[in-house]
Coordinates of C-alpha atoms and ligand atoms in Angstrom, one line a residue:
M1 CA 200.7 118.7 72.5
K2 CA 200.4 122.4 71.9
V3 CA 200.5 124.1 75.3
D4 CA 200.0 127.9 76.0
I5 CA 201.4 129.2 79.2
I6 CA 200.0 132.7 80.0
S7 CA 201.5 134.7 82.8
P8 CA 199.5 137.9 82.6
G9 CA 201.5 141.1 82.9
T10 CA 204.7 139.6 84.3
Y11 CA 206.5 136.4 83.6
T12 CA 206.4 134.5 86.9
Y13 CA 209.4 132.4 87.6
G14 CA 207.1 129.4 88.1
S15 CA 205.7 129.8 84.6
L16 CA 209.2 129.6 83.1
V17 CA 210.1 126.5 85.1
L18 CA 206.9 124.7 84.1
G19 CA 207.5 125.7 80.5
G20 CA 210.9 124.1 80.6
I21 CA 209.6 120.9 82.1
L22 CA 206.9 120.6 79.4
R23 CA 209.4 121.5 76.6
D24 CA 211.7 118.7 77.7
R25 CA 208.7 116.3 77.6
G26 CA 208.4 117.1 73.9
H27 CA 205.4 119.4 74.0
Q28 CA 205.2 122.5 71.8
V29 CA 205.1 125.2 74.5
R30 CA 204.5 128.9 73.9
I31 CA 204.8 131.3 76.8
S32 CA 203.3 134.8 76.9
R33 CA 202.5 137.7 79.1
T34 CA 199.5 138.6 77.0
P35 CA 196.5 136.5 75.8
V36 CA 197.3 133.9 73.1
S37 CA 195.1 131.2 71.8
G38 CA 195.4 128.0 69.7
G39 CA 196.9 125.7 72.3
E40 CA 195.2 122.4 73.2
V41 CA 195.8 123.2 76.9
T42 CA 196.2 126.6 78.6
L43 CA 198.1 127.1 81.8
I44 CA 197.6 130.4 83.6
S45 CA 200.1 131.6 86.2
L46 CA 198.7 134.1 88.7
Y47 CA 200.7 136.0 91.3
S48 CA 198.1 138.2 93.1
T49 CA 194.6 137.8 94.5
L50 CA 193.4 140.8 92.5
Q51 CA 194.1 139.1 89.2
L52 CA 191.0 137.0 90.0
L53 CA 188.9 140.1 89.5
D54 CA 190.7 141.3 86.4
P55 CA 188.2 141.2 83.4
S56 CA 190.9 140.4 80.9
I57 CA 191.9 137.3 83.0
K58 CA 188.2 136.2 83.4
E59 CA 187.9 136.5 79.6
L60 CA 191.0 134.3 79.2
T61 CA 189.4 131.4 81.0
G62 CA 185.9 131.6 79.5
P63 CA 185.9 130.3 76.0
R64 CA 188.7 127.7 76.2
D65 CA 188.9 124.0 76.9
R66 CA 191.3 122.6 79.4
V67 CA 192.4 125.7 81.3
Y68 CA 194.4 125.1 84.5
V69 CA 195.4 127.9 86.9
G70 CA 198.4 128.0 89.3
G71 CA 200.0 130.4 91.7
P72 CA 199.8 131.3 95.4
V73 CA 196.2 132.4 95.1
C74 CA 195.2 128.7 94.5
I75 CA 195.7 128.2 98.2
C76 CA 191.9 128.8 98.2
P77 CA 190.9 126.9 95.1
E78 CA 187.1 127.5 95.8
M79 CA 187.8 131.2 95.2
V80 CA 189.8 130.6 92.0
L81 CA 187.3 128.2 90.6
G82 CA 184.4 130.4 91.7
E83 CA 185.8 133.5 90.0
L84 CA 187.3 132.0 86.8
S85 CA 185.9 129.3 84.5
A86 CA 189.0 127.2 84.8
D87 CA 189.0 123.4 84.8
A88 CA 191.4 123.0 87.7
A89 CA 193.5 125.0 90.2
V90 CA 196.9 123.7 91.1
V91 CA 197.0 124.1 94.9
G92 CA 200.5 122.6 95.5
E93 CA 203.9 122.7 93.8
G94 CA 203.4 122.2 90.1
E95 CA 206.7 120.7 88.9
D96 CA 206.0 117.0 89.6
I97 CA 202.5 117.0 88.3
V98 CA 202.5 119.5 85.3
A99 CA 203.2 116.8 82.7
S100 CA 200.5 114.5 83.9
L101 CA 198.1 117.4 84.2
V102 CA 198.6 118.4 80.6
E103 CA 198.7 114.9 79.2
S104 CA 195.8 113.3 81.2
G105 CA 194.0 116.0 83.2
P106 CA 193.7 116.6 87.0
E107 CA 192.0 113.5 88.1
G108 CA 194.0 111.5 90.6
L109 CA 196.9 114.0 90.9
P110 CA 198.1 115.4 94.3
G111 CA 197.6 119.1 95.0
V112 CA 194.8 119.9 92.5
A113 CA 191.2 121.0 92.8
Y114 CA 188.7 120.6 90.0
R115 CA 184.9 120.5 89.5
E116 CA 183.1 117.1 89.3
D117 CA 179.3 116.8 89.2
G118 CA 178.9 120.3 90.4
R119 CA 181.2 120.0 93.4
I120 CA 184.9 120.8 94.0
V121 CA 187.2 117.8 94.4
K122 CA 190.5 118.5 96.2
S123 CA 193.5 116.4 96.8
P124 CA 196.2 117.3 99.3
P125 CA 199.5 118.6 97.9
K126 CA 202.7 116.5 98.0
P127 CA 205.8 118.7 98.5
I128 CA 208.5 118.0 95.9
M129 CA 211.8 116.5 97.2
S130 CA 214.3 118.2 94.9
L131 CA 214.0 121.8 93.7
D132 CA 216.5 121.3 90.9
H133 CA 214.8 121.5 87.6
P134 CA 215.6 121.5 83.9
L135 CA 216.5 124.8 82.2
P136 CA 213.4 127.0 82.3
L137 CA 211.7 128.1 79.1
I138 CA 213.2 131.6 78.6
P139 CA 211.0 133.8 76.4
E140 CA 212.6 136.3 73.9
D141 CA 211.3 139.3 75.7
L142 CA 212.3 138.3 79.2
K143 CA 215.3 140.6 78.8
Q144 CA 212.9 143.5 78.4
Q145 CA 210.9 142.8 81.6
N146 CA 211.4 145.1 84.6
V147 CA 210.3 143.8 88.0
R148 CA 211.6 146.3 90.6
G149 CA 214.7 146.8 88.5
A150 CA 215.4 143.2 87.6
N151 CA 214.5 141.3 84.4
V152 CA 213.6 138.3 86.5
Y153 CA 213.5 137.0 90.1
I154 CA 214.8 133.5 90.3
E155 CA 214.0 131.2 93.1
T156 CA 216.9 129.6 95.0
H157 CA 215.0 127.9 97.8
R158 CA 211.5 127.5 99.3
G159 CA 210.2 127.7 102.9
C160 CA 210.9 130.0 105.7
L161 CA 211.7 129.6 109.4
G162 CA 209.5 132.5 110.2
G163 CA 205.8 132.5 110.7
C164 CA 204.8 136.1 110.0
T165 CA 201.0 136.3 110.0
F166 CA 200.7 138.3 106.8
C167 CA 202.9 136.1 104.7
Q168 CA 202.0 133.1 102.6
V169 CA 205.4 131.5 102.3
P170 CA 205.3 129.2 105.4
R171 CA 201.8 128.1 104.5
L172 CA 202.7 127.4 100.8
F173 CA 206.1 125.9 101.3
G174 CA 206.4 125.0 104.9
R175 CA 209.0 125.9 107.5
T176 CA 211.7 123.5 106.4
I177 CA 214.1 125.1 103.9
R178 CA 214.6 123.3 100.6
S179 CA 217.4 124.7 98.5
R180 CA 218.4 124.2 94.9
S181 CA 222.0 123.2 94.2
I182 CA 224.3 126.0 93.3
E183 CA 225.2 124.4 90.0
N184 CA 221.5 124.2 89.0
V185 CA 221.1 127.9 89.7
L186 CA 224.3 128.9 87.9
E187 CA 223.4 126.8 84.8
E188 CA 220.1 128.6 84.5
V189 CA 221.6 132.0 84.9
R190 CA 224.3 131.3 82.3
E191 CA 221.5 130.4 79.9
M192 CA 219.5 133.5 80.8
K193 CA 222.6 135.6 80.2
R194 CA 223.2 133.9 76.8
L195 CA 219.7 134.9 75.8
G196 CA 220.2 138.6 76.7
V197 CA 218.8 138.7 80.3
R198 CA 221.1 141.1 82.2
R199 CA 219.6 141.8 85.6
V200 CA 218.7 139.1 88.0
S201 CA 217.4 139.1 91.5
V202 CA 217.6 136.1 93.8
S203 CA 214.7 135.4 96.1
G204 CA 212.9 132.7 97.9
G205 CA 211.4 134.3 100.9
T206 CA 214.4 135.5 102.8
G207 CA 217.6 135.4 100.9
S208 CA 220.0 134.3 103.6
L209 CA 218.1 131.1 104.2
F210 CA 219.6 129.6 101.0
G211 CA 221.4 126.5 101.9
Y212 CA 220.0 126.4 105.5
R213 CA 220.1 123.1 107.2
S214 CA 220.7 123.0 110.9
Q215 CA 222.1 126.5 111.2
L216 CA 222.6 129.4 108.9
N217 CA 224.8 128.2 106.2
K218 CA 226.5 131.4 105.2
D219 CA 229.0 129.7 103.0
A220 CA 226.3 128.5 100.6
L221 CA 224.9 131.9 100.1
I222 CA 228.3 133.6 99.8
E223 CA 229.4 131.0 97.3
L224 CA 226.2 131.4 95.3
L225 CA 226.5 135.2 95.3
S226 CA 230.1 135.2 94.3
S227 CA 229.5 132.8 91.4
L228 CA 226.5 134.6 90.2
S229 CA 228.4 137.9 90.3
E230 CA 231.1 136.4 88.1
I231 CA 228.5 135.6 85.5
L232 CA 226.4 138.7 85.7
G233 CA 228.6 141.4 87.2
K234 CA 227.8 142.8 90.6
R235 CA 225.8 145.7 89.1
N236 CA 223.3 143.2 87.7
L237 CA 222.7 141.1 90.8
S238 CA 220.4 141.8 93.7
V239 CA 219.3 140.0 96.8
P240 CA 216.2 141.8 97.9
D241 CA 214.7 140.5 101.1
M242 CA 216.4 139.6 104.3
R243 CA 215.2 138.9 107.8
V244 CA 217.0 141.2 110.3
D245 CA 218.0 138.2 112.5
L246 CA 219.5 136.3 109.6
V247 CA 222.2 138.6 108.5
D248 CA 225.7 139.1 110.0
E249 CA 228.9 140.7 108.9
E250 CA 229.9 138.0 106.5
V251 CA 226.5 137.9 104.7
L252 CA 226.4 141.7 104.5
E253 CA 230.0 141.9 103.2
A254 CA 229.0 139.4 100.4
I255 CA 226.0 141.6 99.5
R256 CA 228.3 144.6 99.4
D257 CA 231.0 142.8 97.3
Y258 CA 229.0 140.7 94.9
T259 CA 225.7 142.5 94.4
I260 CA 224.4 146.0 93.7
G261 CA 225.1 146.5 97.4
W262 CA 221.5 146.9 98.7
V263 CA 219.7 145.0 101.4
F264 CA 215.9 145.2 102.1
F265 CA 214.7 144.3 105.5
G266 CA 211.2 143.5 106.4
L267 CA 211.0 146.0 109.3
E268 CA 207.2 146.2 109.2
T269 CA 206.6 148.5 112.2
G270 CA 208.2 150.4 115.0
S271 CA 205.6 149.2 117.5
E272 CA 206.8 146.3 119.6
R273 CA 203.1 145.4 120.3
I274 CA 202.2 145.1 116.6
L275 CA 205.5 143.3 115.7
K276 CA 204.5 140.7 118.3
M277 CA 201.0 140.5 116.8
M278 CA 202.6 139.9 113.4
R279 CA 204.6 137.0 114.9
K280 CA 207.6 138.4 113.3
G281 CA 209.9 136.7 115.8
V282 CA 212.2 139.7 116.2
S283 CA 212.2 142.9 118.1
V284 CA 212.3 146.5 117.0
E285 CA 215.8 146.6 118.5
D286 CA 216.9 143.7 116.2
G287 CA 215.8 145.8 113.2
R288 CA 217.7 148.8 114.4
R289 CA 220.8 146.7 114.9
A290 CA 220.6 145.1 111.5
V291 CA 220.2 148.5 109.7
E292 CA 223.2 149.9 111.6
L293 CA 225.3 146.9 110.8
A294 CA 224.5 147.1 107.1
K295 CA 225.3 150.8 107.0
S296 CA 228.5 150.4 108.9
L297 CA 229.7 147.9 106.3
G298 CA 228.8 150.2 103.4
V299 CA 225.6 148.4 102.4
K300 CA 222.6 150.5 101.5
A301 CA 219.6 149.6 103.6
G302 CA 216.0 149.7 102.5
G303 CA 213.1 148.7 104.7
S304 CA 209.5 147.7 104.2
F305 CA 206.7 148.8 106.5
I306 CA 203.1 147.7 106.9
V307 CA 200.5 150.1 108.2
G308 CA 196.9 149.6 109.1
Y309 CA 197.4 146.2 110.8
P310 CA 194.4 145.2 112.8
T311 CA 194.3 147.1 116.1
E312 CA 197.1 149.4 115.1
S313 CA 196.6 152.7 117.0
R314 CA 197.8 156.2 116.3
E315 CA 200.4 155.6 119.1
D316 CA 201.7 152.4 117.3
F317 CA 201.9 154.3 114.1
E318 CA 203.8 157.2 115.7
E319 CA 206.3 154.6 117.0
T320 CA 206.8 153.5 113.4
M321 CA 207.4 157.1 112.3
A322 CA 210.0 157.6 115.1
F323 CA 211.7 154.3 114.2
M324 CA 211.9 155.5 110.6
E325 CA 213.5 158.7 111.7
E326 CA 216.1 156.8 113.8
T327 CA 217.0 154.3 111.1
M328 CA 217.4 156.8 108.3
L329 CA 216.9 154.2 105.6
D330 CA 218.1 154.7 102.0
D331 CA 214.8 153.6 100.7
V332 CA 211.4 152.6 102.1
F333 CA 208.4 150.7 100.9
V334 CA 205.1 151.3 102.7
S335 CA 202.1 149.1 102.2
I336 CA 198.7 148.8 103.8
A337 CA 198.3 145.4 105.6
E338 CA 196.9 143.1 102.9
P339 CA 195.0 140.0 104.1
I340 CA 196.4 137.5 101.6
P341 CA 194.3 134.3 101.4
G342 CA 195.6 131.5 103.5
T343 CA 197.4 133.7 106.0
S344 CA 196.5 134.2 109.7
L345 CA 196.1 137.9 108.9
A346 CA 193.3 137.0 106.5
E347 CA 191.6 134.9 109.2
Q348 CA 192.0 137.7 111.7
V349 CA 190.5 140.3 109.4
L350 CA 187.5 138.0 108.7
T351 CA 186.9 137.5 112.4
S352 CA 187.6 141.0 113.7
S353 CA 185.2 143.7 114.2
R354 CA 185.4 146.5 111.6
E355 CA 186.4 149.0 114.3
E356 CA 189.7 147.1 114.8
I357 CA 190.8 147.5 111.2
P358 CA 192.2 150.9 110.1
L359 CA 191.2 150.3 106.5
F360 CA 187.5 150.4 107.6
Q361 CA 187.9 153.6 109.7
E362 CA 187.3 157.0 108.3
H363 CA 190.3 159.3 108.7
R364 CA 189.6 162.5 110.6
G365 CA 193.1 163.9 111.0
E366 CA 195.5 166.0 109.1
Y367 CA 194.6 164.5 105.7
S368 CA 190.8 164.5 106.0
S369 CA 190.4 166.8 103.0
L370 CA 191.9 163.9 100.9
K371 CA 189.0 161.7 102.0
F372 CA 191.2 158.9 103.1
L373 CA 190.4 155.9 105.2
E374 CA 192.6 155.7 108.2
A375 CA 195.0 153.1 106.8
E376 CA 195.4 155.1 103.6
A377 CA 196.2 158.3 105.6
R378 CA 198.9 156.4 107.5
C379 CA 200.3 154.9 104.3
F380 CA 200.5 158.3 102.7
E381 CA 202.0 160.0 105.8
L382 CA 204.6 157.3 106.2
M383 CA 205.6 157.5 102.5
L384 CA 206.1 161.2 102.8
H385 CA 207.9 160.8 106.1
G386 CA 210.2 158.2 104.6
E387 CA 211.4 160.7 102.0
S388 CA 212.3 163.2 104.7
C389 CA 214.1 160.6 106.8
K390 CA 216.5 159.5 104.0
P391 CA 220.2 160.3 104.5
I392 CA 219.9 162.6 101.5
P393 CA 216.3 163.7 101.5
R394 CA 214.6 164.4 98.2
A395 CA 212.7 167.7 97.8
L396 CA 209.0 166.9 97.9
S397 CA 208.0 168.0 94.5
G398 CA 204.4 168.1 93.3
E399 CA 205.1 165.2 91.1
L400 CA 206.4 163.1 94.0
Y401 CA 203.5 164.1 96.2
N402 CA 201.0 163.1 93.5
A403 CA 202.8 159.8 92.9
Y404 CA 202.5 158.9 96.6
L405 CA 198.9 160.0 96.6
A406 CA 198.1 157.8 93.6
E407 CA 200.0 154.9 95.0
T408 CA 198.1 155.2 98.3
R409 CA 194.7 155.4 96.6
T410 CA 195.5 152.3 94.5
Q411 CA 196.6 150.3 97.5
G412 CA 193.5 151.3 99.5
A413 CA 191.1 150.5 96.6
D414 CA 192.9 147.2 95.8
I415 CA 192.9 146.0 99.4
S416 CA 189.2 146.9 99.8
R417 CA 188.4 144.7 96.8
V418 CA 190.5 141.9 98.2
M419 CA 188.6 142.2 101.5
A420 CA 185.3 142.0 99.7
L421 CA 186.5 138.9 97.8
L422 CA 187.6 137.2 101.1
E423 CA 184.2 138.0 102.6
K424 CA 182.5 136.3 99.7
Y425 CA 184.6 133.1 100.3
R426 CA 184.8 133.4 104.1
N427 CA 183.5 129.8 104.6
H428 CA 186.4 128.4 102.7
L429 CA 189.0 130.6 104.3
L430 CA 188.1 130.1 108.0
Ligands
SF4_501 S1 210.5 136.2 107.3 FE1 209.7 136.9 105.3 S2 209.4 135.0 104.1 FE2 209.5 134.4 106.2 S3 207.4 134.3 107.0 FE3 208.2 136.3 107.5 S4 207.7 137.7 105.8 FE4 207.5 135.5 105.1

């Protein structure tokens, strides 16, 4: 059959994997980041809630027959099928069912939702046993893609031991870690390199959980990084996300010796109270220690922070500012708490009063002339603060100021739209 896989804007790793499975079944598969037509079946791979509101994606699903949508947003299939005229949403992992879906439709398959006689029929997902898969379908222009500095993020494992309230990973993939074999990952990366892909990032929730069984299996991660580095060169390999309680000297030394030498910790906040509410399972002190250890071993440390979490007070926020000063990170990412569908945070936002959510509060402080909401003001302030706390601070040029301003406004507007969408489907999300 002729199958079009559309991964709007960015090739998701999942879209490449499903493309490979269908190619090996003998289908004629075309994969694209922009709309294409002519296939007998269209698969659309989404990576964010906001894509459901994108007119170009709504248009994609309208006039076609047999359109199936996949991606984390399908955790709430009523929302996907309510916003897009798709024929089915794939709620679970797609690898085992994609061939049957394309060849015979969604009826009777696990982990799909589709309309029948005006109602939505859903079947529970069935987790796949082995994550090893055939070579992905690697499009010509993957080598030109740039996702935070990498051409592609490849998945090495699924699941997370953590239960952070704002994260979809445990809900989507569970809290048992399933890892690919090292050889399966290496084979894929060799093929990507042969086709011109140079920069690869390995991910899967939190990098150091690769190979985890009964305890942190550092040897598996170290062996993986060392082998990938031999193929790609250390300048082209990154391991973005780590939990602060799942790194030690050996893991950090491997990051230093086999990758670009950066680690990114999900630090989230400097407020012990908010960290507990986020069910992060670590303390502020754990974060401090991990950053110090990384730096002492010559690894550059970045950190991500979340502002505007429900009930976050000005005092909580000031603790985050102080934490940032102490840790002097080489880079920081700041985001406003986003209630991603299927997370406890989304449920909390839907059941909290508006006064508890900084994104709904008018900002009356230092940045009131910018007409920010409180969460936006904190986001902007922390971004500026992050610059001044770097070991080598950058001068705050007008250009940088405006870039942070624009980023803050985009985040605020996007999350407000997500909240409105959640409100519309609240019955299905609670
Ligand atoms: S540690 Fe990271 S991947 Fe795991 S639940 Fe928390 S945020 Fe998600």
